[in-house]
mmCIF file of C-alpha atoms in Angstrom:
data_model
loop_
_atom_site.group_PDB
_atom_site.id
_atom_site.type_symbol
_atom_site.label_atom_id
_atom_site.label_comp_id
_atom_site.label_asym_id
_atom_site.label_seq_id
_atom_site.Cartn_x
_atom_site.Cartn_y
_atom_site.Cartn_z
ATOM 1 C CA UNK A 29 -12.939 32.209 10.547
ATOM 2 C CA UNK A 30 -14.667 30.372 7.968
ATOM 3 C CA UNK A 31 -12.558 27.527 8.134
ATOM 4 C CA UNK A 32 -13.538 27.666 12.434
ATOM 5 C CA UNK A 33 -17.204 28.206 11.246
ATOM 6 C CA UNK A 34 -16.656 24.810 9.029
ATOM 7 C CA UNK A 35 -14.748 23.186 11.150
ATOM 8 C CA UNK A 36 -17.349 24.311 14.559
ATOM 9 C CA UNK A 37 -20.003 22.152 12.409
ATOM 10 C CA UNK A 38 -18.562 19.091 11.368
ATOM 11 C CA UNK A 39 -18.147 16.146 13.402
ATOM 12 C CA UNK A 40 -15.835 12.471 13.684
ATOM 13 C CA UNK A 41 -16.022 9.916 15.522
ATOM 14 C CA UNK A 42 -13.726 11.289 18.286
ATOM 15 C CA UNK A 43 -16.377 13.774 18.732
ATOM 16 C CA UNK A 44 -18.692 11.450 19.731
ATOM 17 C CA UNK A 45 -15.649 9.035 21.779
ATOM 18 C CA UNK A 46 -15.116 12.629 23.725
ATOM 19 C CA UNK A 47 -18.588 13.201 24.216
ATOM 20 C CA UNK A 48 -19.623 9.331 25.628
ATOM 21 C CA UNK A 49 -15.688 9.591 27.619
ATOM 22 C CA UNK A 50 -16.517 13.160 29.639
ATOM 23 C CA UNK A 51 -19.811 11.570 32.432
ATOM 24 C CA UNK A 52 -17.672 8.745 32.791
ATOM 25 C CA UNK A 53 -14.266 10.733 34.029
ATOM 26 C CA UNK A 54 -15.307 13.955 35.189
ATOM 27 C CA UNK A 55 -11.524 15.055 34.704
ATOM 28 C CA UNK A 56 -11.140 14.837 31.122
ATOM 29 C CA UNK A 57 -9.446 17.160 29.787
ATOM 30 C CA UNK A 58 -11.742 16.789 25.764
ATOM 31 C CA UNK A 59 -8.827 19.453 24.227
ATOM 32 C CA UNK A 60 -6.180 16.536 24.653
ATOM 33 C CA UNK A 61 -8.355 13.560 24.552
ATOM 34 C CA UNK A 62 -9.975 14.715 21.108
ATOM 35 C CA UNK A 63 -5.836 15.147 19.950
ATOM 36 C CA UNK A 64 -4.214 12.325 20.746
ATOM 37 C CA UNK A 65 -7.084 10.128 19.893
ATOM 38 C CA UNK A 66 -7.246 11.226 16.470
ATOM 39 C CA UNK A 67 -3.555 11.378 16.161
ATOM 40 C CA UNK A 68 -3.444 7.680 16.584
ATOM 41 C CA UNK A 69 -6.625 7.095 14.400
ATOM 42 C CA UNK A 70 -4.694 8.950 11.608
ATOM 43 C CA UNK A 71 -1.791 7.151 12.204
ATOM 44 C CA UNK A 72 -4.062 3.688 11.921
ATOM 45 C CA UNK A 73 -5.464 4.810 9.621
ATOM 46 C CA UNK A 74 -2.558 6.052 7.478
ATOM 47 C CA UNK A 75 -0.857 1.901 9.038
ATOM 48 C CA UNK A 76 -3.777 0.525 6.428
ATOM 49 C CA UNK A 77 -3.889 3.099 3.397
ATOM 50 C CA UNK A 78 0.421 1.462 4.000
ATOM 51 C CA UNK A 79 -0.797 -1.897 4.665
ATOM 52 C CA UNK A 80 -2.884 -1.816 1.457
ATOM 53 C CA UNK A 81 -0.501 -0.538 -0.523
ATOM 54 C CA UNK A 82 1.832 -3.475 -0.190
ATOM 55 C CA UNK A 83 -1.124 -5.942 -1.098
ATOM 56 C CA UNK A 84 -1.088 -3.496 -4.429
ATOM 57 C CA UNK A 85 2.165 -3.684 -5.209
ATOM 58 C CA UNK A 86 2.897 -7.644 -4.240
ATOM 59 C CA UNK A 87 4.992 -6.782 -1.743
ATOM 60 C CA UNK A 88 5.642 -8.681 1.936
ATOM 61 C CA UNK A 89 6.549 -5.174 4.596
ATOM 62 C CA UNK A 90 9.785 -7.413 4.949
ATOM 63 C CA UNK A 91 10.904 -6.778 0.813
ATOM 64 C CA UNK A 92 9.279 -3.473 1.224
ATOM 65 C CA UNK A 93 11.980 -2.537 4.067
ATOM 66 C CA UNK A 94 14.566 -4.238 1.673
ATOM 67 C CA UNK A 95 13.556 -2.077 -1.159
ATOM 68 C CA UNK A 96 13.313 0.902 0.815
ATOM 69 C CA UNK A 97 16.343 0.293 2.336
ATOM 70 C CA UNK A 98 18.062 0.677 -0.938
ATOM 71 C CA UNK A 99 16.607 3.164 -2.412
ATOM 72 C CA UNK A 100 16.981 5.641 0.708
ATOM 73 C CA UNK A 101 21.138 5.080 -0.297
ATOM 74 C CA UNK A 102 20.420 5.710 -4.062
ATOM 75 C CA UNK A 103 20.211 1.959 -5.287
ATOM 76 C CA UNK A 104 23.148 0.749 -4.658
ATOM 77 C CA UNK A 105 24.869 -1.124 -0.749
ATOM 78 C CA UNK A 106 26.356 -3.933 -0.002
ATOM 79 C CA UNK A 107 24.742 -6.680 1.303
ATOM 80 C CA UNK A 108 26.454 -5.822 4.883
ATOM 81 C CA UNK A 109 25.469 -2.504 5.050
ATOM 82 C CA UNK A 110 21.844 -3.204 4.262
ATOM 83 C CA UNK A 111 22.061 -5.645 6.967
ATOM 84 C CA UNK A 112 22.691 -2.599 8.420
ATOM 85 C CA UNK A 113 20.584 -0.699 7.962
ATOM 86 C CA UNK A 114 16.856 -3.345 8.739
ATOM 87 C CA UNK A 115 19.064 -4.428 12.168
ATOM 88 C CA UNK A 116 19.432 -7.521 10.997
ATOM 89 C CA UNK A 117 22.027 -10.344 10.184
ATOM 90 C CA UNK A 118 23.299 -10.311 7.276
ATOM 91 C CA UNK A 119 21.598 -14.228 6.291
ATOM 92 C CA UNK A 120 19.049 -13.267 7.294
ATOM 93 C CA UNK A 121 19.486 -10.110 4.238
ATOM 94 C CA UNK A 122 20.470 -12.188 1.791
ATOM 95 C CA UNK A 123 17.489 -14.354 2.063
ATOM 96 C CA UNK A 124 15.576 -11.203 0.990
ATOM 97 C CA UNK A 125 18.230 -10.299 -1.810
ATOM 98 C CA UNK A 126 17.434 -14.085 -3.476
ATOM 99 C CA UNK A 127 13.624 -13.202 -3.353
ATOM 100 C CA UNK A 128 14.388 -9.998 -4.609
ATOM 101 C CA UNK A 129 16.786 -11.372 -7.387
ATOM 102 C CA UNK A 130 14.768 -13.768 -8.610
ATOM 103 C CA UNK A 131 11.171 -11.271 -8.759
ATOM 104 C CA UNK A 132 13.496 -9.093 -10.153
ATOM 105 C CA UNK A 133 13.725 -5.935 -8.450
ATOM 106 C CA UNK A 134 18.003 -5.949 -7.922
ATOM 107 C CA UNK A 135 21.000 -7.043 -8.803
ATOM 108 C CA UNK A 136 23.508 -8.761 -7.667
ATOM 109 C CA UNK A 137 26.983 -7.814 -8.920
ATOM 110 C CA UNK A 138 30.451 -8.748 -7.955
ATOM 111 C CA UNK A 139 32.874 -5.496 -6.634
ATOM 112 C CA UNK A 140 35.630 -5.012 -9.590
ATOM 113 C CA UNK A 141 38.396 -4.173 -6.414
ATOM 114 C CA UNK A 142 37.597 -7.057 -3.948
ATOM 115 C CA UNK A 143 35.745 -10.637 -5.273
ATOM 116 C CA UNK A 144 35.165 -11.237 -1.956
ATOM 117 C CA UNK A 145 32.656 -8.156 -1.979
ATOM 118 C CA UNK A 146 29.340 -6.997 -3.904
ATOM 119 C CA UNK A 147 26.883 -4.539 -4.850
ATOM 120 C CA UNK A 148 23.011 -5.013 -4.745
ATOM 121 C CA UNK A 149 21.290 -2.719 -7.221
ATOM 122 C CA UNK A 150 17.643 -1.517 -7.498
ATOM 123 C CA UNK A 151 16.463 -2.299 -10.365
ATOM 124 C CA UNK A 152 13.929 0.579 -12.821
ATOM 125 C CA UNK A 153 10.835 -2.301 -11.814
ATOM 126 C CA UNK A 154 12.631 -2.210 -8.341
ATOM 127 C CA UNK A 155 12.492 1.047 -8.093
ATOM 128 C CA UNK A 156 9.023 1.692 -10.185
ATOM 129 C CA UNK A 157 7.925 -1.077 -7.858
ATOM 130 C CA UNK A 158 8.879 0.996 -4.844
ATOM 131 C CA UNK A 159 8.349 4.464 -5.994
ATOM 132 C CA UNK A 160 4.408 3.080 -6.514
ATOM 133 C CA UNK A 161 3.826 1.849 -3.129
ATOM 134 C CA UNK A 162 5.302 4.929 -2.143
ATOM 135 C CA UNK A 163 3.410 7.390 -3.905
ATOM 136 C CA UNK A 164 0.372 5.865 -2.720
ATOM 137 C CA UNK A 165 0.961 5.734 1.056
ATOM 138 C CA UNK A 166 1.777 10.202 -0.411
ATOM 139 C CA UNK A 167 -1.064 10.710 -2.386
ATOM 140 C CA UNK A 168 -2.885 10.264 0.610
ATOM 141 C CA UNK A 169 -0.982 12.017 3.171
ATOM 142 C CA UNK A 170 -1.448 15.312 1.168
ATOM 143 C CA UNK A 171 -4.872 14.467 0.584
ATOM 144 C CA UNK A 172 -6.011 14.315 3.929
ATOM 145 C CA UNK A 173 -3.308 16.624 5.278
ATOM 146 C CA UNK A 174 -5.085 18.713 2.633
ATOM 147 C CA UNK A 175 -7.784 19.786 4.419
ATOM 148 C CA UNK A 176 -4.908 23.085 6.130
ATOM 149 C CA UNK A 177 -4.183 25.130 3.742
ATOM 150 C CA UNK A 178 0.334 25.648 3.513
ATOM 151 C CA UNK A 179 0.750 27.897 6.541
ATOM 152 C CA UNK A 180 -1.779 25.717 8.423
ATOM 153 C CA UNK A 181 0.301 22.242 7.338
ATOM 154 C CA UNK A 182 3.825 24.238 8.911
ATOM 155 C CA UNK A 183 2.100 25.012 12.023
ATOM 156 C CA UNK A 184 0.689 21.808 12.609
ATOM 157 C CA UNK A 185 4.350 20.443 11.407
ATOM 158 C CA UNK A 186 6.566 22.789 14.325
ATOM 159 C CA UNK A 187 3.913 21.823 17.125
ATOM 160 C CA UNK A 188 4.089 18.520 16.342
ATOM 161 C CA UNK A 189 7.645 18.335 16.532
ATOM 162 C CA UNK A 190 7.969 20.636 20.178
ATOM 163 C CA UNK A 191 5.902 17.633 20.719
ATOM 164 C CA UNK A 192 7.946 14.635 19.526
ATOM 165 C CA UNK A 193 10.750 16.658 21.180
ATOM 166 C CA UNK A 194 9.438 15.992 24.642
ATOM 167 C CA UNK A 195 8.185 12.552 24.491
ATOM 168 C CA UNK A 196 11.744 11.777 23.060
ATOM 169 C CA UNK A 197 13.633 13.260 26.142
ATOM 170 C CA UNK A 198 11.287 10.383 27.997
ATOM 171 C CA UNK A 199 13.513 7.472 25.670
#
């Protein structure tokens, strides 16, 4: 009950937002409006942290996305696999790989079995840069969800899953 009492004492921006709109929209459900507005504001907050992490690690979004997909494949892939993962034309991936290779974040090596194939491999520098940007966001996610106990985090995760199942079912 102590955490519920603490939550009632603390106000956030959304509390004022809901209070402002209740007289204007008498049918407004303050619980639904509060939850949806908080989810949107949290999403925007985390997006800002993500963008700042890219600035801090001198990456642009396409570079980060390419490193991320490469890391997600265990650090090695072919250019065509990356093109598929990134939903890009192979020529677009080539330009990204060129830039990342110049920065020392990846290396391309010819296949030993098929001279027409190339393998792309994340370098230690590329992995450290990608990981640093990821950790910055992960640290903030842990910080804000640290307001909840582990059980509350699990309950929130389960509740959001139920909501997303309905949202995804609509397409």
